[in-house]
């Protein structure tokens, strides 16, 4: 069974940093690209970032480019999102999600339960 | 960026009846190499993550009931739910994954009439 378990969310002040992690199990992690997708409270889905199987390519939404960094450790079956210079508009539930392919070529076929990030003073 | 526009924003359908959701992309999402539209459909129930229903615009994900089907015509896409069941309530999203940034439609809320 595919499992994606996010962690690292919480309440953080504007301008500070936070690192999210996603522990993957139940599949061969290095056979899949991975993504972060967020959902603001009561709103729709927003793709944040994606990374290919070997970290050769990393893609970002304009809203987070230059502030967020996606990475992965295939030896640890883990995905990460380093979030710097956080803003109130980054408040959201952050989902770890699995790509159906090795590239950032979709679709997303499995999602975690999400970790909530609240940016507020 | 490719904009995905869904309609309607919400709809109420009687149990056993058909629900149809539309999604229009602002530009082609056709991948020329395999002539497939890179569009997927997701269903999100309250308090749960989204679930993949359809990819390549019309291919049903394994395990998804046959009452769900995807249609495509140019930049217009449809998700049809035949014979709506109680477990089908929630919000449905279309998404394009042809080019980054990947973009989602705003969502369509489906309720029981």
mmCIF file of C-alpha atoms in Angstrom:
data_model
loop_
_atom_site.group_PDB
_atom_site.id
_atom_site.type_symbol
_atom_site.label_atom_id
_atom_site.label_comp_id
_atom_site.label_asym_id
_atom_site.label_seq_id
_atom_site.Cartn_x
_atom_site.Cartn_y
_atom_site.Cartn_z
ATOM 1 C CA UNK A 1 0.000 0.000 0.000
ATOM 2 C CA UNK A 2 1.324 3.416 -0.988
ATOM 3 C CA UNK A 3 1.746 5.683 2.024
ATOM 4 C CA UNK A 4 2.834 9.313 2.108
ATOM 5 C CA UNK A 5 3.118 10.880 5.563
ATOM 6 C CA UNK A 6 3.859 14.590 5.876
ATOM 7 C CA UNK A 7 5.332 16.285 8.919
ATOM 8 C CA UNK A 8 6.859 19.580 9.959
ATOM 9 C CA UNK A 9 3.879 21.894 9.778
ATOM 10 C CA UNK A 10 2.878 24.303 12.501
ATOM 11 C CA UNK A 11 2.419 27.918 13.485
ATOM 12 C CA UNK A 12 5.248 30.151 12.314
ATOM 13 C CA UNK A 13 5.798 33.898 12.224
ATOM 14 C CA UNK A 14 6.027 35.787 8.937
ATOM 15 C CA UNK A 15 9.555 35.948 7.572
ATOM 16 C CA UNK A 16 10.671 32.769 9.344
ATOM 17 C CA UNK A 17 11.562 29.397 7.839
ATOM 18 C CA UNK A 18 10.056 25.938 8.049
ATOM 19 C CA UNK A 19 11.021 22.574 6.598
ATOM 20 C CA UNK A 20 8.377 20.048 5.635
ATOM 21 C CA UNK A 21 9.136 16.360 5.233
ATOM 22 C CA UNK A 22 7.301 13.489 3.604
ATOM 23 C CA UNK A 23 8.024 9.854 4.409
ATOM 24 C CA UNK A 24 7.130 7.489 1.587
ATOM 25 C CA UNK A 25 6.519 3.763 1.803
ATOM 26 C CA UNK A 26 4.835 0.938 -0.069
ATOM 27 C CA UNK A 27 6.478 1.647 -3.432
ATOM 28 C CA UNK A 28 9.887 2.163 -5.036
ATOM 29 C CA UNK A 29 10.444 5.829 -4.234
ATOM 30 C CA UNK A 30 13.143 6.452 -6.833
ATOM 31 C CA UNK A 31 10.798 5.293 -9.612
ATOM 32 C CA UNK A 32 8.625 8.371 -9.201
ATOM 33 C CA UNK A 33 8.813 12.119 -9.418
ATOM 34 C CA UNK A 34 7.251 13.839 -6.420
ATOM 35 C CA UNK A 35 5.317 17.032 -5.778
ATOM 36 C CA UNK A 36 4.055 19.420 -3.142
ATOM 37 C CA UNK A 37 0.538 20.754 -3.597
ATOM 38 C CA UNK A 38 -1.145 23.121 -1.159
ATOM 39 C CA UNK A 39 -4.683 24.057 -0.291
ATOM 40 C CA UNK A 40 -5.488 27.272 1.520
ATOM 41 C CA UNK A 41 -8.313 27.011 4.060
ATOM 42 C CA UNK A 42 -11.607 26.594 2.234
ATOM 43 C CA UNK A 43 -9.960 27.074 -1.164
ATOM 44 C CA UNK A 44 -8.872 25.027 -4.140
ATOM 45 C CA UNK A 45 -5.694 23.158 -5.000
ATOM 46 C CA UNK A 46 -2.452 24.901 -5.921
ATOM 47 C CA UNK A 47 0.586 23.067 -7.256
ATOM 48 C CA UNK A 48 3.695 24.300 -5.440
ATOM 49 C CA UNK A 49 6.698 22.335 -6.652
ATOM 50 C CA UNK A 50 7.844 19.131 -8.332
ATOM 51 C CA UNK A 51 11.081 17.162 -8.510
ATOM 52 C CA UNK A 52 12.165 14.393 -10.862
ATOM 53 C CA UNK A 53 13.218 10.970 -9.636
ATOM 54 C CA UNK A 54 16.905 11.789 -9.473
ATOM 55 C CA UNK A 55 16.567 15.461 -8.509
ATOM 56 C CA UNK A 56 17.814 16.497 -11.928
ATOM 57 C CA UNK A 57 14.898 18.844 -12.474
ATOM 58 C CA UNK A 58 13.030 20.954 -9.960
ATOM 59 C CA UNK A 59 10.040 23.109 -10.833
ATOM 60 C CA UNK A 60 8.262 25.785 -8.817
ATOM 61 C CA UNK A 61 5.147 27.877 -8.896
ATOM 62 C CA UNK A 62 5.842 31.573 -9.421
ATOM 63 C CA UNK A 63 4.374 32.316 -5.998
ATOM 64 C CA UNK A 64 7.147 30.381 -4.225
ATOM 65 C CA UNK A 65 10.073 30.619 -6.678
ATOM 66 C CA UNK A 66 13.185 31.825 -4.862
ATOM 67 C CA UNK A 67 11.694 31.221 -1.389
ATOM 68 C CA UNK A 68 10.955 27.485 -1.398
ATOM 69 C CA UNK A 69 13.340 24.635 -2.232
ATOM 70 C CA UNK A 70 12.262 21.085 -2.971
ATOM 71 C CA UNK A 71 14.624 18.171 -2.403
ATOM 72 C CA UNK A 72 14.575 14.438 -1.911
ATOM 73 C CA UNK A 73 16.691 11.660 -0.426
ATOM 74 C CA UNK A 74 16.045 8.414 -2.256
ATOM 75 C CA UNK A 75 18.102 6.446 0.275
ATOM 76 C CA UNK A 76 15.690 7.596 2.986
ATOM 77 C CA UNK A 77 12.522 7.483 0.852
ATOM 78 C CA UNK A 78 11.888 11.081 1.799
ATOM 79 C CA UNK A 79 10.761 14.307 0.167
ATOM 80 C CA UNK A 80 11.357 17.753 1.621
ATOM 81 C CA UNK A 81 10.220 21.330 1.181
ATOM 82 C CA UNK A 82 12.353 24.085 2.658
ATOM 83 C CA UNK A 83 10.209 27.178 3.020
ATOM 84 C CA UNK A 84 11.944 30.502 3.674
ATOM 85 C CA UNK A 85 10.635 34.041 4.043
ATOM 86 C CA UNK A 86 7.189 32.743 4.825
ATOM 87 C CA UNK A 87 4.190 34.981 4.232
ATOM 88 C CA UNK A 88 0.640 34.888 5.608
ATOM 89 C CA UNK A 89 -0.575 33.813 2.159
ATOM 90 C CA UNK A 90 1.519 30.643 2.487
ATOM 91 C CA UNK A 91 -0.926 29.462 5.141
ATOM 92 C CA UNK A 92 -2.286 26.188 3.803
ATOM 93 C CA UNK A 93 -2.490 22.437 4.082
ATOM 94 C CA UNK A 94 0.547 21.092 2.261
ATOM 95 C CA UNK A 95 0.173 17.751 0.516
ATOM 96 C CA UNK A 96 2.994 15.453 -0.519
ATOM 97 C CA UNK A 97 2.006 13.769 -3.766
ATOM 98 C CA UNK A 98 3.372 11.081 -6.048
ATOM 99 C CA UNK A 99 3.766 11.499 -9.779
ATOM 100 C CA UNK A 100 2.773 8.585 -11.967
ATOM 101 C CA UNK A 101 6.083 8.930 -13.867
ATOM 102 C CA UNK A 102 9.783 9.449 -13.162
ATOM 103 C CA UNK A 103 9.619 12.949 -14.614
ATOM 104 C CA UNK A 104 7.441 15.894 -13.671
ATOM 105 C CA UNK A 105 5.008 14.599 -16.247
ATOM 106 C CA UNK A 106 2.037 13.534 -14.167
ATOM 107 C CA UNK A 107 -0.578 12.751 -13.271
ATOM 108 C CA UNK A 108 -0.524 12.694 -9.477
ATOM 109 C CA UNK A 109 -1.802 9.278 -8.451
ATOM 110 C CA UNK A 110 -1.354 9.293 -4.669
ATOM 111 C CA UNK A 111 -1.622 11.986 -2.018
ATOM 112 C CA UNK A 112 -0.699 12.203 1.645
ATOM 113 C CA UNK A 113 -3.075 13.515 4.300
ATOM 114 C CA UNK A 114 -1.281 16.846 4.445
ATOM 115 C CA UNK A 115 0.465 18.966 7.060
ATOM 116 C CA UNK A 116 -0.931 22.340 8.073
ATOM 117 C CA UNK A 117 1.237 25.442 7.947
ATOM 118 C CA UNK A 118 -0.066 28.627 9.558
ATOM 119 C CA UNK A 119 1.915 31.799 9.033
ATOM 120 C CA UNK A 120 0.836 34.412 11.526
ATOM 121 C CA UNK A 121 2.279 36.794 14.068
ATOM 122 C CA UNK B 1 0.363 29.897 -17.372
ATOM 123 C CA UNK B 2 -2.425 27.642 -18.602
ATOM 124 C CA UNK B 3 -5.733 28.571 -16.994
ATOM 125 C CA UNK B 4 -8.264 25.812 -16.329
ATOM 126 C CA UNK B 5 -11.828 27.078 -15.991
ATOM 127 C CA UNK B 6 -14.521 24.793 -14.627
ATOM 128 C CA UNK B 7 -18.272 25.111 -14.850
ATOM 129 C CA UNK B 8 -20.521 25.138 -12.994
ATOM 130 C CA UNK B 9 -19.106 26.096 -9.598
ATOM 131 C CA UNK B 10 -21.675 23.825 -7.986
ATOM 132 C CA UNK B 11 -24.484 21.509 -8.940
ATOM 133 C CA UNK B 12 -27.093 19.416 -7.199
ATOM 134 C CA UNK B 13 -28.108 16.126 -8.758
ATOM 135 C CA UNK B 14 -30.644 13.505 -7.685
ATOM 136 C CA UNK B 15 -29.372 10.069 -6.745
ATOM 137 C CA UNK B 16 -29.177 7.877 -9.826
ATOM 138 C CA UNK B 17 -29.084 10.827 -12.207
ATOM 139 C CA UNK B 18 -26.187 12.095 -14.331
ATOM 140 C CA UNK B 19 -23.779 14.864 -13.357
ATOM 141 C CA UNK B 20 -21.632 16.625 -15.935
ATOM 142 C CA UNK B 21 -18.772 18.980 -15.148
ATOM 143 C CA UNK B 22 -16.972 21.032 -17.766
ATOM 144 C CA UNK B 23 -13.399 22.261 -17.844
ATOM 145 C CA UNK B 24 -11.832 24.517 -20.462
ATOM 146 C CA UNK B 25 -8.107 25.110 -20.864
ATOM 147 C CA UNK B 26 -6.832 28.512 -22.006
ATOM 148 C CA UNK B 27 -4.512 26.820 -24.506
ATOM 149 C CA UNK B 28 -3.865 23.375 -25.924
ATOM 150 C CA UNK B 29 -2.779 20.729 -23.434
ATOM 151 C CA UNK B 30 -2.149 18.175 -26.166
ATOM 152 C CA UNK B 31 1.234 16.440 -26.027
ATOM 153 C CA UNK B 32 2.226 16.071 -29.647
ATOM 154 C CA UNK B 33 4.446 13.031 -29.152
ATOM 155 C CA UNK B 34 1.606 10.763 -28.081
ATOM 156 C CA UNK B 35 -1.401 12.869 -29.101
ATOM 157 C CA UNK B 36 -2.812 12.764 -25.606
ATOM 158 C CA UNK B 37 -4.331 15.596 -23.623
ATOM 159 C CA UNK B 38 -2.523 15.974 -20.320
ATOM 160 C CA UNK B 39 -5.637 16.543 -18.239
ATOM 161 C CA UNK B 40 -6.645 14.772 -15.061
ATOM 162 C CA UNK B 41 -9.719 14.824 -12.832
ATOM 163 C CA UNK B 42 -9.729 14.495 -9.037
ATOM 164 C CA UNK B 43 -12.428 14.025 -6.446
ATOM 165 C CA UNK B 44 -12.005 15.476 -2.967
ATOM 166 C CA UNK B 45 -14.315 14.563 -0.124
ATOM 167 C CA UNK B 46 -14.445 16.836 2.958
ATOM 168 C CA UNK B 47 -11.429 16.354 5.209
ATOM 169 C CA UNK B 48 -9.682 14.056 2.740
ATOM 170 C CA UNK B 49 -6.959 14.472 0.140
ATOM 171 C CA UNK B 50 -7.925 14.416 -3.534
ATOM 172 C CA UNK B 51 -8.280 11.103 -5.359
ATOM 173 C CA UNK B 52 -7.308 10.586 -8.982
ATOM 174 C CA UNK B 53 -10.239 9.577 -11.162
ATOM 175 C CA UNK B 54 -9.229 10.207 -14.774
ATOM 176 C CA UNK B 55 -5.945 10.974 -16.546
ATOM 177 C CA UNK B 56 -5.013 11.658 -20.163
ATOM 178 C CA UNK B 57 -8.462 13.276 -20.244
ATOM 179 C CA UNK B 58 -10.340 10.006 -20.673
ATOM 180 C CA UNK B 59 -8.419 7.114 -19.085
ATOM 181 C CA UNK B 60 -9.992 5.847 -15.889
ATOM 182 C CA UNK B 61 -7.598 5.187 -13.000
ATOM 183 C CA UNK B 62 -7.675 1.499 -11.951
ATOM 184 C CA UNK B 63 -10.253 0.937 -9.237
ATOM 185 C CA UNK B 64 -12.411 3.905 -10.216
ATOM 186 C CA UNK B 65 -16.040 2.923 -10.876
ATOM 187 C CA UNK B 66 -17.149 2.759 -14.503
ATOM 188 C CA UNK B 67 -19.824 5.414 -13.885
ATOM 189 C CA UNK B 68 -17.011 7.994 -14.082
ATOM 190 C CA UNK B 69 -15.940 8.954 -17.590
ATOM 191 C CA UNK B 70 -13.887 11.714 -19.169
ATOM 192 C CA UNK B 71 -14.550 13.435 -22.476
ATOM 193 C CA UNK B 72 -12.378 15.693 -24.596
ATOM 194 C CA UNK B 73 -12.800 17.973 -27.591
ATOM 195 C CA UNK B 74 -10.004 20.404 -28.375
ATOM 196 C CA UNK B 75 -9.543 22.485 -25.248
ATOM 197 C CA UNK B 76 -12.876 21.436 -23.741
ATOM 198 C CA UNK B 77 -13.026 18.583 -21.273
ATOM 199 C CA UNK B 78 -15.862 16.955 -19.393
ATOM 200 C CA UNK B 79 -16.255 14.665 -16.421
ATOM 201 C CA UNK B 80 -19.478 12.686 -16.417
ATOM 202 C CA UNK B 81 -20.805 10.782 -13.443
ATOM 203 C CA UNK B 82 -23.524 8.404 -14.517
ATOM 204 C CA UNK B 83 -26.021 7.348 -11.870
ATOM 205 C CA UNK B 84 -24.803 9.544 -9.008
ATOM 206 C CA UNK B 85 -24.176 7.712 -5.746
ATOM 207 C CA UNK B 86 -24.096 9.148 -2.188
ATOM 208 C CA UNK B 87 -20.305 8.676 -1.994
ATOM 209 C CA UNK B 88 -19.829 10.888 -5.058
ATOM 210 C CA UNK B 89 -20.522 14.140 -3.189
ATOM 211 C CA UNK B 90 -17.598 16.489 -2.776
ATOM 212 C CA UNK B 91 -15.506 18.773 -4.929
ATOM 213 C CA UNK B 92 -14.150 17.820 -8.344
ATOM 214 C CA UNK B 93 -11.056 19.402 -9.874
ATOM 215 C CA UNK B 94 -9.598 19.263 -13.350
ATOM 216 C CA UNK B 95 -5.868 19.792 -13.781
ATOM 217 C CA UNK B 96 -3.390 20.180 -16.617
ATOM 218 C CA UNK B 97 0.036 18.587 -16.304
ATOM 219 C CA UNK B 98 1.414 19.390 -19.728
ATOM 220 C CA UNK B 99 3.548 22.286 -18.586
ATOM 221 C CA UNK B 100 4.646 23.857 -15.345
ATOM 222 C CA UNK B 101 3.268 25.493 -13.427
ATOM 223 C CA UNK B 102 0.677 22.749 -13.252
ATOM 224 C CA UNK B 103 -2.711 24.336 -12.791
ATOM 225 C CA UNK B 104 -6.051 23.237 -11.399
ATOM 226 C CA UNK B 105 -9.555 24.381 -12.100
ATOM 227 C CA UNK B 106 -11.297 26.233 -9.303
ATOM 228 C CA UNK B 107 -13.377 23.173 -8.390
ATOM 229 C CA UNK B 108 -16.999 22.100 -8.786
ATOM 230 C CA UNK B 109 -18.999 21.137 -5.722
ATOM 231 C CA UNK B 110 -21.408 18.255 -6.268
ATOM 232 C CA UNK B 111 -24.307 17.725 -3.888
ATOM 233 C CA UNK B 112 -27.327 15.485 -3.704
ATOM 234 C CA UNK B 113 -30.608 17.117 -4.656
#
